[in-house]
Amino acid sequence: MSRVTVEDAGGDTIWQIEHDGNSYPNFPHIDSITNIHNLPIRDDDIFICAYPKSGTHWIWEVARLLVTGQTIQDSVEKGVGMLEYMPQEEVTSLPSPRVLNTHFKLKLLPVDILKKRCKILYLIRNPKDVVVSYYNYMRGLPHYKYTGRWENYMQYFMLGKFSYGSWFDYVLEFEDMKRTYPDLPVLTLHYEDLKEDPLREIRKVNEFLETGRSAEFLLEAIELASFDNMKQKKSQRVTYRKGEVGDWKNWFTVAQNEWFDQLYRDKMADSDIKVRFTLT
Ligand code: A3P
C-alpha cells in the first residue's frame, strides 16, 4: 500500500492510494481500504454499490429515508456509511439496519455479503456524464490536489488510470458477478431512469427493501432527496454540481466523442448493459 501521484496526459498530478494492484482516492484511513475484506457483515445490511459519480449520494439518501422513515432533511452525508472512507470501528458501531455504500468492486468486498445474501442497490450512470462529474469533483476536492485540464483528463480516466480504475471494468465485473451469483438480491437502478421518473424508481426501491412506505411518504422522500434540497442541506457542496443527464455535451469535443464511442463499442461488445446518454 502506498500514497502515490499519477499524471494525467498533460503531466498534472493526482494523489491516490495504491493497494493490491487497485487505486483509490487519497482517503485518510488507509486501514479502511486495506481491511475491507475483514469487515464483519450483518444479515440486514443494505449495500449501495456504484462506480463513483453515478449518483451514490442520491440513492444512499433515498434508501436511508425509506429505512428510517425520517421526514426531516439533515446534513448527514453518505460518507457516514462509506466503507473505504470511514474508520472501520465507526462503521462497526452504526446501528442496524445499516445503509452502507462503497465504490469497491463486488469481488473485493467482504465475502459474507455473498454468503448472507445482503440486499444490494446497484446504480449505473452513463460514463460520459460520469467522467465529466468526476473531473469537476477531483478539481474541487483538496485531497486529490488536482488542477489539470479536461482534455488531459478524459481519455486517461476512461482507460482506468485514476482512482477506482476503469468504469468499464467496474460494470463488467458486476455483470459477471450477477451471472455467477444469480440468487444475489440485487436491484439495478439507472441514474437516467431516476431522473426520468423518480416515483417509478423509488417504488421499486421500497418494494425491494421491503420498507412498506406509503405513496405519500415516497413523494415526500423524493422531495427531500431532490438535487436542490440536498445541495442546500448537505455539508459537502462540491458533490451537488448539476445533477443532469447529458451535461457531457458541454464538455466532449466531436473528436473526443468519436474516440469514446469507439472505445465503448469495443469494451461493451459482449455486455447486456444498456445505458442512455440522453433522455430524449
Ligand atoms: P454531477 O457532477 O453531474 O452534477 P456520487 O453521488 O456517486 O458521488 O455522484 C455525484 C453526482 O450525482 C453529481 O453529478 C451530483 O450532482 C449527482 N447527484 C447527487 N445528488 C443528486 C440528486 N439528489 N439528484 C440528482 N443528481 C444528484
Short mmCIF file of C-alpha atoms and ligand atoms in Angstrom, two decimals:
data_model
loop_
_atom_site.label_atom_id
_atom_site.label_comp_id
_atom_site.label_asym_id
_atom_site.label_seq_id
_atom_site.Cartn_x
_atom_site.Cartn_y
_atom_site.Cartn_z
CA MET A 1 0.00 0.00 0.00
CA SER A 2 1.31 3.46 -0.79
CA ARG A 3 0.21 7.03 -1.36
CA VAL A 4 1.36 7.98 -4.84
CA THR A 5 0.82 10.55 -7.56
CA VAL A 6 -0.27 9.67 -11.09
CA GLU A 7 -0.02 12.03 -14.02
CA ASP A 8 -2.71 12.94 -16.50
CA ALA A 9 -1.86 13.34 -20.20
CA GLY A 10 -0.52 16.85 -19.56
CA GLY A 11 1.69 15.90 -16.60
CA ASP A 12 -0.63 17.29 -13.90
CA THR A 13 -0.68 15.04 -10.86
CA ILE A 14 -3.44 13.39 -8.84
CA TRP A 15 -2.84 11.95 -5.38
CA GLN A 16 -4.17 8.48 -4.76
CA ILE A 17 -3.65 5.29 -2.78
CA GLU A 18 -2.49 2.09 -4.45
CA HIS A 19 -3.19 -1.27 -2.89
CA ASP A 20 -3.06 -4.77 -4.34
CA GLY A 21 -3.00 -3.53 -7.92
CA ASN A 22 -6.00 -1.22 -7.46
CA SER A 23 -6.10 2.53 -6.91
CA TYR A 24 -8.29 4.53 -4.57
CA PRO A 25 -8.77 8.17 -3.59
CA ASN A 26 -6.32 9.65 -1.15
CA PHE A 27 -8.63 8.92 1.81
CA PRO A 28 -7.44 9.44 5.40
CA HIS A 29 -7.94 5.94 6.88
CA ILE A 30 -5.76 3.53 4.98
CA ASP A 31 -6.85 0.60 7.18
CA SER A 32 -10.40 1.05 5.93
CA ILE A 33 -9.14 0.33 2.42
CA THR A 34 -6.72 -2.47 3.21
CA ASN A 35 -9.03 -4.26 5.71
CA ILE A 36 -12.30 -4.04 3.86
CA HIS A 37 -12.27 -7.79 3.32
CA ASN A 38 -12.44 -8.41 7.08
CA LEU A 39 -15.34 -6.10 7.87
CA PRO A 40 -18.00 -8.02 9.84
CA ILE A 41 -21.25 -8.05 7.88
CA ARG A 42 -24.77 -8.28 9.31
CA ASP A 43 -27.70 -10.14 7.72
CA ASP A 44 -29.76 -6.96 7.45
CA ASP A 45 -27.03 -4.74 5.99
CA ILE A 46 -28.05 -2.89 2.85
CA PHE A 47 -25.33 -2.07 0.34
CA ILE A 48 -25.30 0.74 -2.20
CA CYS A 49 -22.78 -0.19 -4.87
CA ALA A 50 -21.86 2.15 -7.70
CA TYR A 51 -18.93 3.43 -9.67
CA PRO A 52 -18.12 6.94 -8.34
CA LYS A 53 -20.18 9.87 -9.59
CA SER A 54 -23.13 7.67 -10.53
CA GLY A 55 -25.50 9.32 -8.04
CA THR A 56 -24.46 7.28 -4.99
CA HIS A 57 -25.32 10.15 -2.62
CA TRP A 58 -28.83 10.30 -4.06
CA ILE A 59 -29.60 6.60 -3.75
CA TRP A 60 -27.99 6.37 -0.33
CA GLU A 61 -30.25 9.20 0.81
CA VAL A 62 -33.35 7.59 -0.70
CA ALA A 63 -32.55 4.24 0.93
CA ARG A 64 -31.81 5.88 4.28
CA LEU A 65 -35.11 7.78 4.22
CA LEU A 66 -37.03 4.62 3.35
CA VAL A 67 -35.31 2.60 6.07
CA THR A 68 -35.60 5.20 8.85
CA GLY A 69 -38.93 6.71 7.84
CA GLN A 70 -37.36 10.09 8.52
CA THR A 71 -39.28 13.07 7.11
CA ILE A 72 -36.86 15.83 8.05
CA GLN A 73 -33.77 16.51 6.00
CA ASP A 74 -30.45 16.69 7.83
CA SER A 75 -26.87 17.42 6.84
CA VAL A 76 -25.65 13.83 7.25
CA GLU A 77 -23.56 12.81 4.24
CA LYS A 78 -23.21 9.36 2.79
CA GLY A 79 -19.58 9.31 3.95
CA VAL A 80 -21.06 8.03 7.23
CA GLY A 81 -21.71 4.63 5.71
CA MET A 82 -18.89 4.58 3.17
CA LEU A 83 -16.75 1.51 3.77
CA GLU A 84 -13.46 2.74 2.34
CA TYR A 85 -13.74 6.23 3.85
CA MET A 86 -14.95 5.78 7.43
CA PRO A 87 -12.76 4.37 10.20
CA GLN A 88 -13.82 0.72 10.45
CA GLU A 89 -14.73 0.98 14.14
CA GLU A 90 -17.26 3.68 13.26
CA VAL A 91 -18.83 1.52 10.55
CA THR A 92 -18.96 -1.30 13.09
CA SER A 93 -20.74 0.88 15.65
CA LEU A 94 -23.53 2.01 13.28
CA PRO A 95 -26.97 0.77 14.38
CA SER A 96 -28.82 -1.84 12.31
CA PRO A 97 -30.07 -1.89 9.70
CA ARG A 98 -27.02 -0.20 8.24
CA VAL A 99 -27.24 1.50 4.84
CA LEU A 100 -23.65 1.13 3.68
CA ASN A 101 -22.09 2.31 0.47
CA THR A 102 -18.95 1.68 -1.48
CA HIS A 103 -17.28 2.06 -4.86
CA PHE A 104 -15.22 -1.09 -4.35
CA LYS A 105 -15.72 -3.82 -6.91
CA LEU A 106 -18.06 -6.51 -5.63
CA LYS A 107 -15.37 -9.19 -5.66
CA LEU A 108 -13.17 -7.07 -3.34
CA LEU A 109 -15.89 -6.67 -0.69
CA PRO A 110 -16.30 -8.96 2.35
CA VAL A 111 -17.27 -12.41 1.11
CA ASP A 112 -20.06 -12.50 3.72
CA ILE A 113 -22.08 -10.15 1.54
CA LEU A 114 -22.47 -13.01 -0.89
CA LYS A 115 -22.95 -15.68 1.79
CA LYS A 116 -25.50 -13.73 3.80
CA ARG A 117 -27.25 -12.58 0.64
CA CYS A 118 -27.36 -8.93 1.76
CA LYS A 119 -29.55 -6.66 -0.33
CA ILE A 120 -27.65 -4.59 -2.85
CA LEU A 121 -28.81 -1.46 -4.65
CA TYR A 122 -26.61 -1.25 -7.70
CA LEU A 123 -26.54 2.05 -9.54
CA ILE A 124 -25.27 2.68 -13.07
CA ARG A 125 -24.85 6.07 -14.77
CA ASN A 126 -23.80 6.72 -18.34
CA PRO A 127 -19.99 7.04 -18.37
CA LYS A 128 -19.89 10.28 -20.36
CA ASP A 129 -21.66 12.11 -17.55
CA VAL A 130 -19.61 10.15 -15.01
CA VAL A 131 -16.28 11.35 -16.38
CA VAL A 132 -17.46 14.97 -16.51
CA SER A 133 -18.73 14.71 -12.95
CA TYR A 134 -15.53 13.08 -11.69
CA TYR A 135 -13.32 15.63 -13.42
CA ASN A 136 -15.11 18.51 -11.71
CA TYR A 137 -15.15 16.67 -8.41
CA MET A 138 -11.41 15.94 -8.48
CA ARG A 139 -10.66 19.56 -9.20
CA GLY A 140 -12.99 20.67 -6.43
CA LEU A 141 -11.76 18.44 -3.61
CA PRO A 142 -8.49 19.21 -1.82
CA HIS A 143 -7.35 15.61 -1.22
CA TYR A 144 -6.80 14.97 -4.94
CA LYS A 145 -4.68 18.14 -5.26
CA TYR A 146 -5.55 18.18 -8.96
CA THR A 147 -5.58 21.19 -11.26
CA GLY A 148 -5.39 19.51 -14.70
CA ARG A 149 -7.26 20.30 -17.88
CA TRP A 150 -10.26 18.39 -19.27
CA GLU A 151 -8.51 17.41 -22.49
CA ASN A 152 -5.72 15.83 -20.47
CA TYR A 153 -8.12 14.00 -18.19
CA MET A 154 -10.94 12.36 -20.13
CA GLN A 155 -9.09 9.69 -22.09
CA TYR A 156 -6.80 8.69 -19.22
CA PHE A 157 -9.84 8.43 -16.98
CA MET A 158 -11.70 6.20 -19.41
CA LEU A 159 -8.64 3.98 -19.72
CA GLY A 160 -8.79 3.46 -15.94
CA LYS A 161 -5.62 5.27 -14.90
CA PHE A 162 -7.15 7.10 -11.94
CA SER A 163 -8.65 6.06 -8.60
CA TYR A 164 -11.14 3.15 -8.66
CA GLY A 165 -9.89 2.18 -12.12
CA SER A 166 -12.00 1.89 -15.22
CA TRP A 167 -15.76 2.37 -15.41
CA PHE A 168 -15.85 -0.49 -17.91
CA ASP A 169 -14.07 -2.90 -15.57
CA TYR A 170 -16.44 -1.96 -12.75
CA VAL A 171 -19.70 -2.54 -14.61
CA LEU A 172 -18.46 -5.62 -16.49
CA GLU A 173 -17.26 -7.22 -13.26
CA PHE A 174 -20.62 -6.52 -11.64
CA GLU A 175 -22.43 -8.03 -14.60
CA ASP A 176 -20.22 -11.10 -14.31
CA MET A 177 -20.84 -11.41 -10.55
CA LYS A 178 -24.60 -11.23 -11.13
CA ARG A 179 -24.28 -14.12 -13.59
CA THR A 180 -22.10 -16.11 -11.16
CA TYR A 181 -24.45 -15.47 -8.20
CA PRO A 182 -27.90 -15.33 -9.81
CA ASP A 183 -29.66 -15.56 -6.41
CA LEU A 184 -27.92 -12.49 -5.02
CA PRO A 185 -30.59 -9.89 -4.16
CA VAL A 186 -29.55 -7.02 -6.42
CA LEU A 187 -31.78 -4.20 -7.64
CA THR A 188 -30.13 -2.48 -10.59
CA LEU A 189 -31.04 1.17 -11.00
CA HIS A 190 -30.01 3.68 -13.63
CA TYR A 191 -29.37 7.34 -12.85
CA GLU A 192 -31.15 8.33 -16.07
CA ASP A 193 -34.27 6.33 -15.08
CA LEU A 194 -34.30 8.05 -11.70
CA LYS A 195 -34.15 11.44 -13.37
CA GLU A 196 -36.87 10.46 -15.83
CA ASP A 197 -39.37 9.12 -13.30
CA PRO A 198 -38.25 9.23 -9.67
CA LEU A 199 -41.56 7.90 -8.32
CA ARG A 200 -41.46 4.81 -10.54
CA GLU A 201 -37.89 4.09 -9.41
CA ILE A 202 -38.36 4.80 -5.71
CA ARG A 203 -41.36 2.44 -5.71
CA LYS A 204 -39.01 -0.30 -6.90
CA VAL A 205 -36.60 0.50 -4.07
CA ASN A 206 -39.43 0.49 -1.50
CA GLU A 207 -40.55 -2.93 -2.71
CA PHE A 208 -37.05 -4.37 -2.93
CA LEU A 209 -36.05 -3.21 0.56
CA GLU A 210 -39.49 -4.25 1.91
CA THR A 211 -39.72 -0.92 3.68
CA GLY A 212 -43.51 -0.67 3.13
CA ARG A 213 -43.64 3.13 2.93
CA SER A 214 -46.88 4.79 1.77
CA ALA A 215 -47.31 6.56 -1.57
CA GLU A 216 -47.44 9.82 0.34
CA PHE A 217 -44.15 9.07 2.07
CA LEU A 218 -42.50 8.18 -1.23
CA LEU A 219 -43.44 11.58 -2.66
CA GLU A 220 -42.07 13.26 0.44
CA ALA A 221 -38.82 11.27 0.19
CA ILE A 222 -38.41 12.27 -3.46
CA GLU A 223 -38.68 15.90 -2.46
CA LEU A 224 -36.30 15.54 0.49
CA ALA A 225 -33.73 13.77 -1.70
CA SER A 226 -34.14 16.11 -4.65
CA PHE A 227 -31.00 17.68 -6.07
CA ASP A 228 -31.96 21.20 -4.96
CA ASN A 229 -32.81 20.12 -1.46
CA MET A 230 -29.66 18.06 -0.99
CA LYS A 231 -27.49 20.82 -2.43
CA GLN A 232 -28.95 23.21 0.10
CA LYS A 233 -28.87 20.98 3.17
CA LYS A 234 -25.87 18.72 2.80
CA SER A 235 -22.42 19.62 4.02
CA GLN A 236 -20.32 18.56 1.03
CA ARG A 237 -21.47 21.13 -1.53
CA VAL A 238 -18.98 20.15 -4.25
CA THR A 239 -20.84 16.86 -4.79
CA TYR A 240 -24.04 18.60 -5.92
CA ARG A 241 -22.80 20.18 -9.11
CA LYS A 242 -25.53 19.97 -11.80
CA GLY A 243 -27.41 16.72 -11.36
CA GLU A 244 -28.41 16.39 -15.01
CA VAL A 245 -28.38 13.87 -17.81
CA GLY A 246 -26.37 14.91 -20.87
CA ASP A 247 -24.10 17.61 -19.44
CA TRP A 248 -21.28 15.74 -21.23
CA LYS A 249 -22.39 17.51 -24.43
CA ASN A 250 -21.00 20.72 -22.96
CA TRP A 251 -17.59 19.08 -22.47
CA PHE A 252 -16.88 16.48 -25.16
CA THR A 253 -15.44 17.69 -28.45
CA VAL A 254 -16.52 15.87 -31.62
CA ALA A 255 -13.17 14.06 -31.74
CA GLN A 256 -13.36 13.07 -28.06
CA ASN A 257 -16.88 11.80 -28.60
CA GLU A 258 -15.84 9.65 -31.56
CA TRP A 259 -12.90 8.26 -29.58
CA PHE A 260 -15.19 7.49 -26.68
CA ASP A 261 -17.92 5.84 -28.79
CA GLN A 262 -15.39 3.52 -30.39
CA LEU A 263 -13.94 2.58 -27.00
CA TYR A 264 -17.45 1.98 -25.68
CA ARG A 265 -18.34 -0.30 -28.60
CA ASP A 266 -15.14 -2.30 -28.13
CA LYS A 267 -15.40 -2.68 -24.37
CA MET A 268 -19.13 -3.33 -24.16
CA ALA A 269 -19.45 -5.63 -27.19
CA ASP A 270 -20.29 -8.69 -25.07
CA SER A 271 -22.31 -6.90 -22.41
CA ASP A 272 -26.10 -6.76 -21.98
CA ILE A 273 -25.88 -3.45 -20.11
CA LYS A 274 -27.82 -0.67 -21.78
CA VAL A 275 -27.10 2.91 -20.78
CA ARG A 276 -28.79 6.03 -22.04
CA PHE A 277 -26.58 9.02 -22.76
CA THR A 278 -29.53 11.40 -23.09
CA LEU A 279 -33.15 11.38 -22.05
CA THR A 280 -34.64 12.43 -25.37
P1 A3P B 1 -22.90 15.98 -11.47
O1 A3P B 1 -21.47 16.21 -11.14
O2 A3P B 1 -23.10 15.59 -12.91
O3 A3P B 1 -23.79 17.09 -11.07
P2 A3P B 1 -21.98 10.41 -6.47
O4 A3P B 1 -23.07 10.63 -5.51
O5 A3P B 1 -21.88 8.99 -6.92
O6 A3P B 1 -20.70 10.97 -5.98
O7 A3P B 1 -22.39 11.21 -7.79
C1 A3P B 1 -22.44 12.61 -7.81
C2 A3P B 1 -23.28 13.03 -8.98
O8 A3P B 1 -24.65 12.75 -8.67
C3 A3P B 1 -23.19 14.52 -9.25
O9 A3P B 1 -23.38 14.68 -10.65
C4 A3P B 1 -24.36 15.04 -8.44
O10 A3P B 1 -24.81 16.31 -8.83
C5 A3P B 1 -25.39 13.97 -8.70
N1 A3P B 1 -26.41 13.96 -7.65
C6 A3P B 1 -26.22 13.94 -6.32
N2 A3P B 1 -27.41 14.02 -5.68
C7 A3P B 1 -28.35 14.09 -6.63
C8 A3P B 1 -29.78 14.21 -6.59
N3 A3P B 1 -30.43 14.27 -5.44
N4 A3P B 1 -30.44 14.25 -7.77
C9 A3P B 1 -29.78 14.20 -8.93
N5 A3P B 1 -28.43 14.10 -9.03
C10 A3P B 1 -27.72 14.06 -7.90
#
